[in-house]
Short mmCIF file of C-alpha atoms and ligand atoms in Angstrom, two decimals:
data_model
loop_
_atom_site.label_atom_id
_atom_site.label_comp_id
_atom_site.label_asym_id
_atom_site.label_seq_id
_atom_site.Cartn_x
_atom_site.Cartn_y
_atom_site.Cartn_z
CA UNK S 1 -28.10 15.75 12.12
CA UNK S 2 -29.35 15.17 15.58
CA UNK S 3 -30.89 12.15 14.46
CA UNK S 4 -27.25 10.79 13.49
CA UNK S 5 -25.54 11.28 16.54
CA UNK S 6 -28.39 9.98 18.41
CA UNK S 7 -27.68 6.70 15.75
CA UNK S 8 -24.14 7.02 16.40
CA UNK S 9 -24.76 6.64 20.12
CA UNK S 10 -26.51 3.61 19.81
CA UNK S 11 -24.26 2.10 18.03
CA UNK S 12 -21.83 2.68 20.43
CA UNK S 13 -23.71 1.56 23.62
CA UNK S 14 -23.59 -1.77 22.16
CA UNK S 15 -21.64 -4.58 22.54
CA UNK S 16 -19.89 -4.55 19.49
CA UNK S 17 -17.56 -7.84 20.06
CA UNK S 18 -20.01 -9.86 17.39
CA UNK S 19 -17.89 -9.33 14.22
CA UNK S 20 -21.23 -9.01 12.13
CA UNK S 21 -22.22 -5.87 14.55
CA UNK S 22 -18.44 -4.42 14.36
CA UNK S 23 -18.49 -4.76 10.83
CA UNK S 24 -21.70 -2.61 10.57
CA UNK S 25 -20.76 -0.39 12.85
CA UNK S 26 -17.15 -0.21 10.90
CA UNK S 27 -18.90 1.21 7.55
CA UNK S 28 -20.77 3.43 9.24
CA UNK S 29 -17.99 4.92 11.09
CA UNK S 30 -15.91 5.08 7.69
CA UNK S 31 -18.16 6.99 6.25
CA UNK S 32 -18.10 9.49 8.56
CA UNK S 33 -13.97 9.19 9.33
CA UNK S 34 -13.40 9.67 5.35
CA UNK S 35 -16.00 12.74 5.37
CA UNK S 36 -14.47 14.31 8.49
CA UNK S 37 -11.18 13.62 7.63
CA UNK S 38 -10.06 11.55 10.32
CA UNK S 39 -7.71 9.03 8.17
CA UNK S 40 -4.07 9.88 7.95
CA UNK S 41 -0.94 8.37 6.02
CA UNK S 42 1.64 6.42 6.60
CA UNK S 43 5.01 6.43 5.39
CA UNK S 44 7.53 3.27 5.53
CA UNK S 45 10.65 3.66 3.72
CA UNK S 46 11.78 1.18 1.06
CA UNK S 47 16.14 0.93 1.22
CA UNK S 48 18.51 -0.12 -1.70
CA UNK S 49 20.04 -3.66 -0.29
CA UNK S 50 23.40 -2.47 -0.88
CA UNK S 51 23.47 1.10 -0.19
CA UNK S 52 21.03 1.95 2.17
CA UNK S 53 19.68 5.03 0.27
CA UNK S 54 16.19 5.69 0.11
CA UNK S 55 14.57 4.51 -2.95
CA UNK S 56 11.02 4.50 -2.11
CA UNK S 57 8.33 5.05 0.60
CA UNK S 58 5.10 2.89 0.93
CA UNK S 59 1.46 4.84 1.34
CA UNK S 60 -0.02 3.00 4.27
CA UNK S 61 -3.79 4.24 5.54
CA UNK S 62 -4.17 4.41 8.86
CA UNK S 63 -7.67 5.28 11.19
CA UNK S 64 -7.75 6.35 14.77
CA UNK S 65 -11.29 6.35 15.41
CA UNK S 66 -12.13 8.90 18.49
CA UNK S 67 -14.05 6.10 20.86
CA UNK S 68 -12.65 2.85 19.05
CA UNK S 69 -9.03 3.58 18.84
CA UNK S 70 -6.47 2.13 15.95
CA UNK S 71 -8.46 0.39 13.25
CA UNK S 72 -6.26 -1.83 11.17
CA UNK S 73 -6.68 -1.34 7.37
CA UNK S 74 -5.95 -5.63 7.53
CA UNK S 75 -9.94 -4.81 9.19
CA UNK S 76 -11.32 -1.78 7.40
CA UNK S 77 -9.62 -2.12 3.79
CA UNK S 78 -11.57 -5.18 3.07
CA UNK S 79 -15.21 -3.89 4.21
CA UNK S 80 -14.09 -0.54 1.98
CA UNK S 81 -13.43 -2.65 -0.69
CA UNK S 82 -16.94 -4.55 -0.59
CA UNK S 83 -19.15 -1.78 0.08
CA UNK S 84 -17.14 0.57 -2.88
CA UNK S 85 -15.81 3.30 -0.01
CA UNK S 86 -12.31 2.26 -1.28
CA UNK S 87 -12.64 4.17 -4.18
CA UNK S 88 -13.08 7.33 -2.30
CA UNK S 89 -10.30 6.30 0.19
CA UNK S 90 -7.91 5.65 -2.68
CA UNK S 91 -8.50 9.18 -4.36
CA UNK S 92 -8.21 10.75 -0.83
CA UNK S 93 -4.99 8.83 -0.36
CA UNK S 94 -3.45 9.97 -3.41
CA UNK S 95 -4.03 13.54 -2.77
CA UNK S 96 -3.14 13.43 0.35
CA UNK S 97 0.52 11.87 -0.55
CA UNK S 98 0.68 14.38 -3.02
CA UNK S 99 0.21 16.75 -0.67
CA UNK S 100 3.11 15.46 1.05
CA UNK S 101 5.29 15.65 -1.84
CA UNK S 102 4.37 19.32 -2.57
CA UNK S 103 5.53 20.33 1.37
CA UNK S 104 8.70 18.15 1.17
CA UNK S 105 9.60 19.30 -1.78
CA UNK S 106 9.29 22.90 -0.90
CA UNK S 107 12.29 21.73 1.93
CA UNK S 108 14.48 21.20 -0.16
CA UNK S 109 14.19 17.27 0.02
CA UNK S 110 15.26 14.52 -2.34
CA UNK S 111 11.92 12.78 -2.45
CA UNK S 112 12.17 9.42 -3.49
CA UNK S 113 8.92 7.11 -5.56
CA UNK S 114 5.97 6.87 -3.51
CA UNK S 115 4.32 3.29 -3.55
CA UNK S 116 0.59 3.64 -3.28
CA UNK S 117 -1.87 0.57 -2.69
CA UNK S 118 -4.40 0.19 -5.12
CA UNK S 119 -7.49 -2.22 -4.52
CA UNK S 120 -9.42 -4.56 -6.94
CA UNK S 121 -12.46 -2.69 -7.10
CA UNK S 122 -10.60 0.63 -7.78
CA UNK S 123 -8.37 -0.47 -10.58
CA UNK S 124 -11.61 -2.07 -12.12
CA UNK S 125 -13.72 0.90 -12.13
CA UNK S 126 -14.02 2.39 -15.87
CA UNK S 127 -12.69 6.11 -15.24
CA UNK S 128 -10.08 4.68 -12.99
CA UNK S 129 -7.08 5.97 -15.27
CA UNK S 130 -8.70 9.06 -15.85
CA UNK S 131 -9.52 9.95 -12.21
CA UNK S 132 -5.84 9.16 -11.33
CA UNK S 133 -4.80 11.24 -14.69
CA UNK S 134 -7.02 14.20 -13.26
CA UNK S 135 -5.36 13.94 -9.56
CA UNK S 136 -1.92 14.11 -11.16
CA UNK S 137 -2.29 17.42 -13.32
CA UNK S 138 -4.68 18.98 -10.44
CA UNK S 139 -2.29 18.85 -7.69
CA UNK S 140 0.94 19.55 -10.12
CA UNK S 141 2.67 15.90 -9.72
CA UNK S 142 5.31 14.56 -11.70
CA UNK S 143 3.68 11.11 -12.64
CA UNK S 144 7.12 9.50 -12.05
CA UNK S 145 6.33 10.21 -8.35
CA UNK S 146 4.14 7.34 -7.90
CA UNK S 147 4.49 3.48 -8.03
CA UNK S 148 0.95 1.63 -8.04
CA UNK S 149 0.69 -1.51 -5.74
CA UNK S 150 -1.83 -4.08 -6.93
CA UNK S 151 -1.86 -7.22 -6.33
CA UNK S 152 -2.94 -10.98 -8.22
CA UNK S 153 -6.20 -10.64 -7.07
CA UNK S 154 -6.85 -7.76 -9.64
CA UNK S 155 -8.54 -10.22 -11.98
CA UNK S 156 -6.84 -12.34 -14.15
CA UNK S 157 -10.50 -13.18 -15.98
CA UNK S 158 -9.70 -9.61 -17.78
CA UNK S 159 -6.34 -9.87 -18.54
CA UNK S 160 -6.63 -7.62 -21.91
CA UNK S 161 -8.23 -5.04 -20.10
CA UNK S 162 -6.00 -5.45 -17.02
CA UNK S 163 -2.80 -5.06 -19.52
CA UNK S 164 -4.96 -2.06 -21.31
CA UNK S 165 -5.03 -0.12 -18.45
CA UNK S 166 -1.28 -1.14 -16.86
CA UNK S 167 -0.10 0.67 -19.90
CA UNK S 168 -2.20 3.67 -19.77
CA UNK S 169 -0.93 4.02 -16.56
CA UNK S 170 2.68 3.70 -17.39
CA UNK S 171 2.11 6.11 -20.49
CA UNK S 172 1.45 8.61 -17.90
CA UNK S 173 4.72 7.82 -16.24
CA UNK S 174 3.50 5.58 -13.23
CA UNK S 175 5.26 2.46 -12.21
CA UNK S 176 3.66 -0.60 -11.80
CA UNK S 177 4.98 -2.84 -8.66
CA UNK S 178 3.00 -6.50 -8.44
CA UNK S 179 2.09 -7.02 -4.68
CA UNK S 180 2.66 -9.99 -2.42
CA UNK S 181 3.61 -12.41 -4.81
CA UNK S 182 3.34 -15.62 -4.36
CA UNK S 183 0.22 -15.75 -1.69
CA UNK S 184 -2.42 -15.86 -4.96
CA UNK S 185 -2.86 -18.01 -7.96
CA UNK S 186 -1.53 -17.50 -11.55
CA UNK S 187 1.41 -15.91 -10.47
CA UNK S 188 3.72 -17.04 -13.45
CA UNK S 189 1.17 -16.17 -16.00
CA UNK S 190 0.68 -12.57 -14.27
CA UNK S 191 4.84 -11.68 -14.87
CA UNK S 192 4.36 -12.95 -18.37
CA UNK S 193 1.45 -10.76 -19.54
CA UNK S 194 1.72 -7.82 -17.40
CA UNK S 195 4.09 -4.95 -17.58
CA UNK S 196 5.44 -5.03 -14.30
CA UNK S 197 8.25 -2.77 -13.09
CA UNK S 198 8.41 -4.56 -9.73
CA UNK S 199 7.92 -7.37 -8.12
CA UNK S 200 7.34 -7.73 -4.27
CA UNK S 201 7.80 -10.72 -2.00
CA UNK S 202 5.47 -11.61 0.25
CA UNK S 203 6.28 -11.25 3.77
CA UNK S 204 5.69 -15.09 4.63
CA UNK S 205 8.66 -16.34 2.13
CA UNK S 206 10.76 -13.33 3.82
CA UNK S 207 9.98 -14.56 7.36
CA UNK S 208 11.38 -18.74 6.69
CA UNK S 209 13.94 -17.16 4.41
CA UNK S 210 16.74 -18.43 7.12
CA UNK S 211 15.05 -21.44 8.38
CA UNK S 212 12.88 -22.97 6.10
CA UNK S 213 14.27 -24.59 2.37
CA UNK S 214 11.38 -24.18 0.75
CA UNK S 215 11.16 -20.60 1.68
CA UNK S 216 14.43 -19.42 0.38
CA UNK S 217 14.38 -21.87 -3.03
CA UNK S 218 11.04 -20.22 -3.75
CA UNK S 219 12.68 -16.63 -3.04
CA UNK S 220 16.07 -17.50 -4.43
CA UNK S 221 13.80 -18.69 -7.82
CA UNK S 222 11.45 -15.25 -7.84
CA UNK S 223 14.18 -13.16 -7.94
CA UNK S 224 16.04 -14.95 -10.35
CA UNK S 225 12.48 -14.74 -12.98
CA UNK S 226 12.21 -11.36 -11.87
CA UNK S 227 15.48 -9.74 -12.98
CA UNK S 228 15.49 -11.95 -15.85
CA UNK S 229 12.32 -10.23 -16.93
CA UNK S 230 13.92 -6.95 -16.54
CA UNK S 231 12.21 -6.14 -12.81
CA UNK S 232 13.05 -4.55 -9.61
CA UNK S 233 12.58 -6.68 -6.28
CA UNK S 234 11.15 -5.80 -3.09
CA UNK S 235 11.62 -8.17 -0.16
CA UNK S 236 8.94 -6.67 2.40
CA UNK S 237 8.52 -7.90 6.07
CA UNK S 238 12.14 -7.82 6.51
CA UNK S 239 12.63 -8.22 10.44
CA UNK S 240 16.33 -9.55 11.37
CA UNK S 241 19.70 -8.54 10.12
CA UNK S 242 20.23 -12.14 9.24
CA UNK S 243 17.26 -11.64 6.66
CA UNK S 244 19.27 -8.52 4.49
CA UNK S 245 22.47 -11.21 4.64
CA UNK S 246 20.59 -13.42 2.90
CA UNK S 247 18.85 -11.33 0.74
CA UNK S 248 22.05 -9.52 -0.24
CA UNK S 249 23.62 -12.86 -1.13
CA UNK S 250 19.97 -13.77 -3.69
CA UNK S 251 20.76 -9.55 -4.91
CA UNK S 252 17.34 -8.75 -4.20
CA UNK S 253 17.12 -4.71 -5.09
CA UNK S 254 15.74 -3.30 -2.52
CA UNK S 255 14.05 -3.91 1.49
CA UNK S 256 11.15 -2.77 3.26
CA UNK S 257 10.15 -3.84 6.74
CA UNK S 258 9.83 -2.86 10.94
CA UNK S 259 13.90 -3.78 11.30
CA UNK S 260 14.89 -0.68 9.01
CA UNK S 261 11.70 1.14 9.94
CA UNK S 262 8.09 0.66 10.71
CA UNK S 263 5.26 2.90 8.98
CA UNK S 264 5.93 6.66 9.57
CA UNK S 265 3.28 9.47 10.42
CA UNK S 266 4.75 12.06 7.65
CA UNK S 267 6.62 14.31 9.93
CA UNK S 268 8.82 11.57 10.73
CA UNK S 269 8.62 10.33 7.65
CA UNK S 270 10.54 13.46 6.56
CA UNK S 271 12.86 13.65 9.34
CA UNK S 272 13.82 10.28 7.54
CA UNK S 273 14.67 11.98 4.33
CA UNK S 274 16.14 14.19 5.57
CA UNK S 275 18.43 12.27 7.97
CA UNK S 276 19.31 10.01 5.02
CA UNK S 277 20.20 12.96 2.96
CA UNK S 278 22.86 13.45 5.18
CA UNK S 279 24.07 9.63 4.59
P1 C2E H 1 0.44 -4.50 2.27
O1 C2E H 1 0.22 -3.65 1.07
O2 C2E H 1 1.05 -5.84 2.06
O3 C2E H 1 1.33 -3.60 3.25
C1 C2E H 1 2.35 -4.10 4.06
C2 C2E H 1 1.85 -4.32 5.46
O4 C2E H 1 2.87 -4.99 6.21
C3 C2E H 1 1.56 -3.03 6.21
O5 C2E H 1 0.50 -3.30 7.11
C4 C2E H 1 2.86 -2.79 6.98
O6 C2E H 1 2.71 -1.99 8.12
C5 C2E H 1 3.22 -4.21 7.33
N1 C2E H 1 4.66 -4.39 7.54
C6 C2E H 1 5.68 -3.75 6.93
N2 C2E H 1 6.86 -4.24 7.37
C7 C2E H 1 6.57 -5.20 8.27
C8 C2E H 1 7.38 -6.08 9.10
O7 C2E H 1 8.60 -6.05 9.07
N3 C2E H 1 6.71 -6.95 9.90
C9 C2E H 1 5.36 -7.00 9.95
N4 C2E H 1 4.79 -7.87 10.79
N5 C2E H 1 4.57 -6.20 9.20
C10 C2E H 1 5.18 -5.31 8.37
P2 C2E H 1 -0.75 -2.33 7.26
O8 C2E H 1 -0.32 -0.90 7.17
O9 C2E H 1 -1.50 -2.77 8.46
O10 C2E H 1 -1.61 -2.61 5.97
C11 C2E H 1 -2.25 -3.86 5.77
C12 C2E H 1 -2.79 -3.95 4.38
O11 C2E H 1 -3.86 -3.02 4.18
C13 C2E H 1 -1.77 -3.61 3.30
O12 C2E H 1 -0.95 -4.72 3.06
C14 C2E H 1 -2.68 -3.26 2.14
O13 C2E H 1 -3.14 -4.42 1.51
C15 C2E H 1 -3.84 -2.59 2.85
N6 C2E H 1 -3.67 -1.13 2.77
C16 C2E H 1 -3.02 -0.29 3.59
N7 C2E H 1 -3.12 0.99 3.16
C17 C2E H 1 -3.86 0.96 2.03
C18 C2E H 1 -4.33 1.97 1.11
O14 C2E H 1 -4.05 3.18 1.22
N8 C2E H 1 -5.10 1.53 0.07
C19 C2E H 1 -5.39 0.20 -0.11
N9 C2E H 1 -6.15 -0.14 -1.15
N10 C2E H 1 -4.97 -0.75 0.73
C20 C2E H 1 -4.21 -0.39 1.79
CA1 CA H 2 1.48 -2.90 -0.50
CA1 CA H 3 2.60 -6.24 0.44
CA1 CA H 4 1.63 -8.51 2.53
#
């Protein structure tokens, strides 16, 4: 133990600007975050268009590290996700949303869908459905409490077992939203094959919505394929009023983004319910 911390020392009485150092540094200190549980979660609420109600919060990881301060997961997702931590991160995340659910919904609260990230290297992983299945009936949660995130990248080399396990999943009674679409490849062929409850926008058609032509065609056209294929939409990154306008005019379902609120710490997160329960 004392051999650690002398380690952990070192470490830190480096420079550790070089990204190839940070990095190392970063799994190291991961390790030890996810072991001493120093990651939290994040809450940002997802808004019906029209309405305003609640429909959904977003999971969102976050890491204050004692000596290195905010991590982003834009930083630390990624090197979880080659190394295989994310796995661990992912199980911790979904018990500790459940948790959540359990305390809010011992309030009294309406407690709407909670949208949960899910990486590559998770979803891939051969007990994947099972270790989510055992989670669910461990910590008493209504399947129907979750949406999983995933995104193109998930591997569209697989798609049989890809579709295999999307409908194990929503056997249980999870819903299945498709991530930041548009960014990746094969994004067509991924709405045709894949049973897909919901589609999200990526932030960077979101932000030219208003400005750009191309933007707002391209958004204008995904939400038309979407609800012909019988999905929800999610525009995220939504930042000015005159973005909702817009996206009220293309009936896009539902919004997500800093202008209506950024990612909560879960107090707040249920001061949020419960101020909208009041709506
Ligand atoms: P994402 O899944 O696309 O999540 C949305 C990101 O956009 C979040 O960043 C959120 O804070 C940010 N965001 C939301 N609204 C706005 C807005 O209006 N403007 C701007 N500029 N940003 C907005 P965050 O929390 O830093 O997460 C970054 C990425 O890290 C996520 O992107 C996701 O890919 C990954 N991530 C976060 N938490 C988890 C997790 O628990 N598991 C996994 N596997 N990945 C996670
Ligand atoms: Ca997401
Ligand atoms: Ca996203
Ligand atoms: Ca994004």
């Amino acid at each position: 133990e004392a051999k650690k911390t002398q380690r952990g020392l070192q470490l830190f009485n480096h420079e550790i600007n070089e990204s190839f150092q940070r990095k190392v540094v970063l799994e190291y200190e991961l390790r030890k975050a996810l072991e001493k549980k120093q990651l939290s979660v994040y809450f940002q609420p997802q808004l019906n268009i029209q309405s305003g109600a609640v429909l959904g919060m977003e999971a969102l990881v976050r890491w204050q590290h004692e000596q290195l301060g905010f991590i982003s997961p834009g930083e630390f997702i990624p090197i979880a996700e080659e190394n295989g931590l994310i796995c661990q991160i992912g199980e911790w995340v979904l018990r500790e949303v459940s948790h959540h659910i359990s305390l809010w919904q011992t309030e009294g609260l309406q407690v709407p869908s909670i949208a949960i990230n899910i990486s590559p290297r998770e979803f891939i992983n051969v007990g994947f459905v099972n270790t989510i299945q055992s989670i669910i009936k461990e910590t008493a949660m209504n399947a129907s409490n979750f949406v999983f995130e995933i995104t193109e990248s998930i591997g569209i080399d697989q798609l049989d077992g890809v579709i295999k396990k999307l409908n194990a999943l929503k056997e249980i009674g999870i819903q299945v939203a498709i991530d930041d679409f548009g960014k990746g490849y094969s994004s067509l062929n991924y709405l045709k094959h894949l049973p897909i409850d919901i589609l999200k926008i990526d932030k960077s058609f979101i932000d030219g919505i208003n400005d750009d032509v191309n933007d707002y065609v391209i958004a204008r056209a995904m939400i038309q394929v979407a609800h012909g294929m019988g999905m929800k939409v999610i525009a995220e990154g939504v930042e000015t009023a005159s973005q909702i306008e817009k996206l009220k005019q293309l009936e896009c379902d539902i919004m997500q983004g800093f202008l209506i609120s950024k990612p909560l710490p879960a107090d707040l997160a249920a001061s949020f319910l419960r101020n909208n329960d009041r709506m």
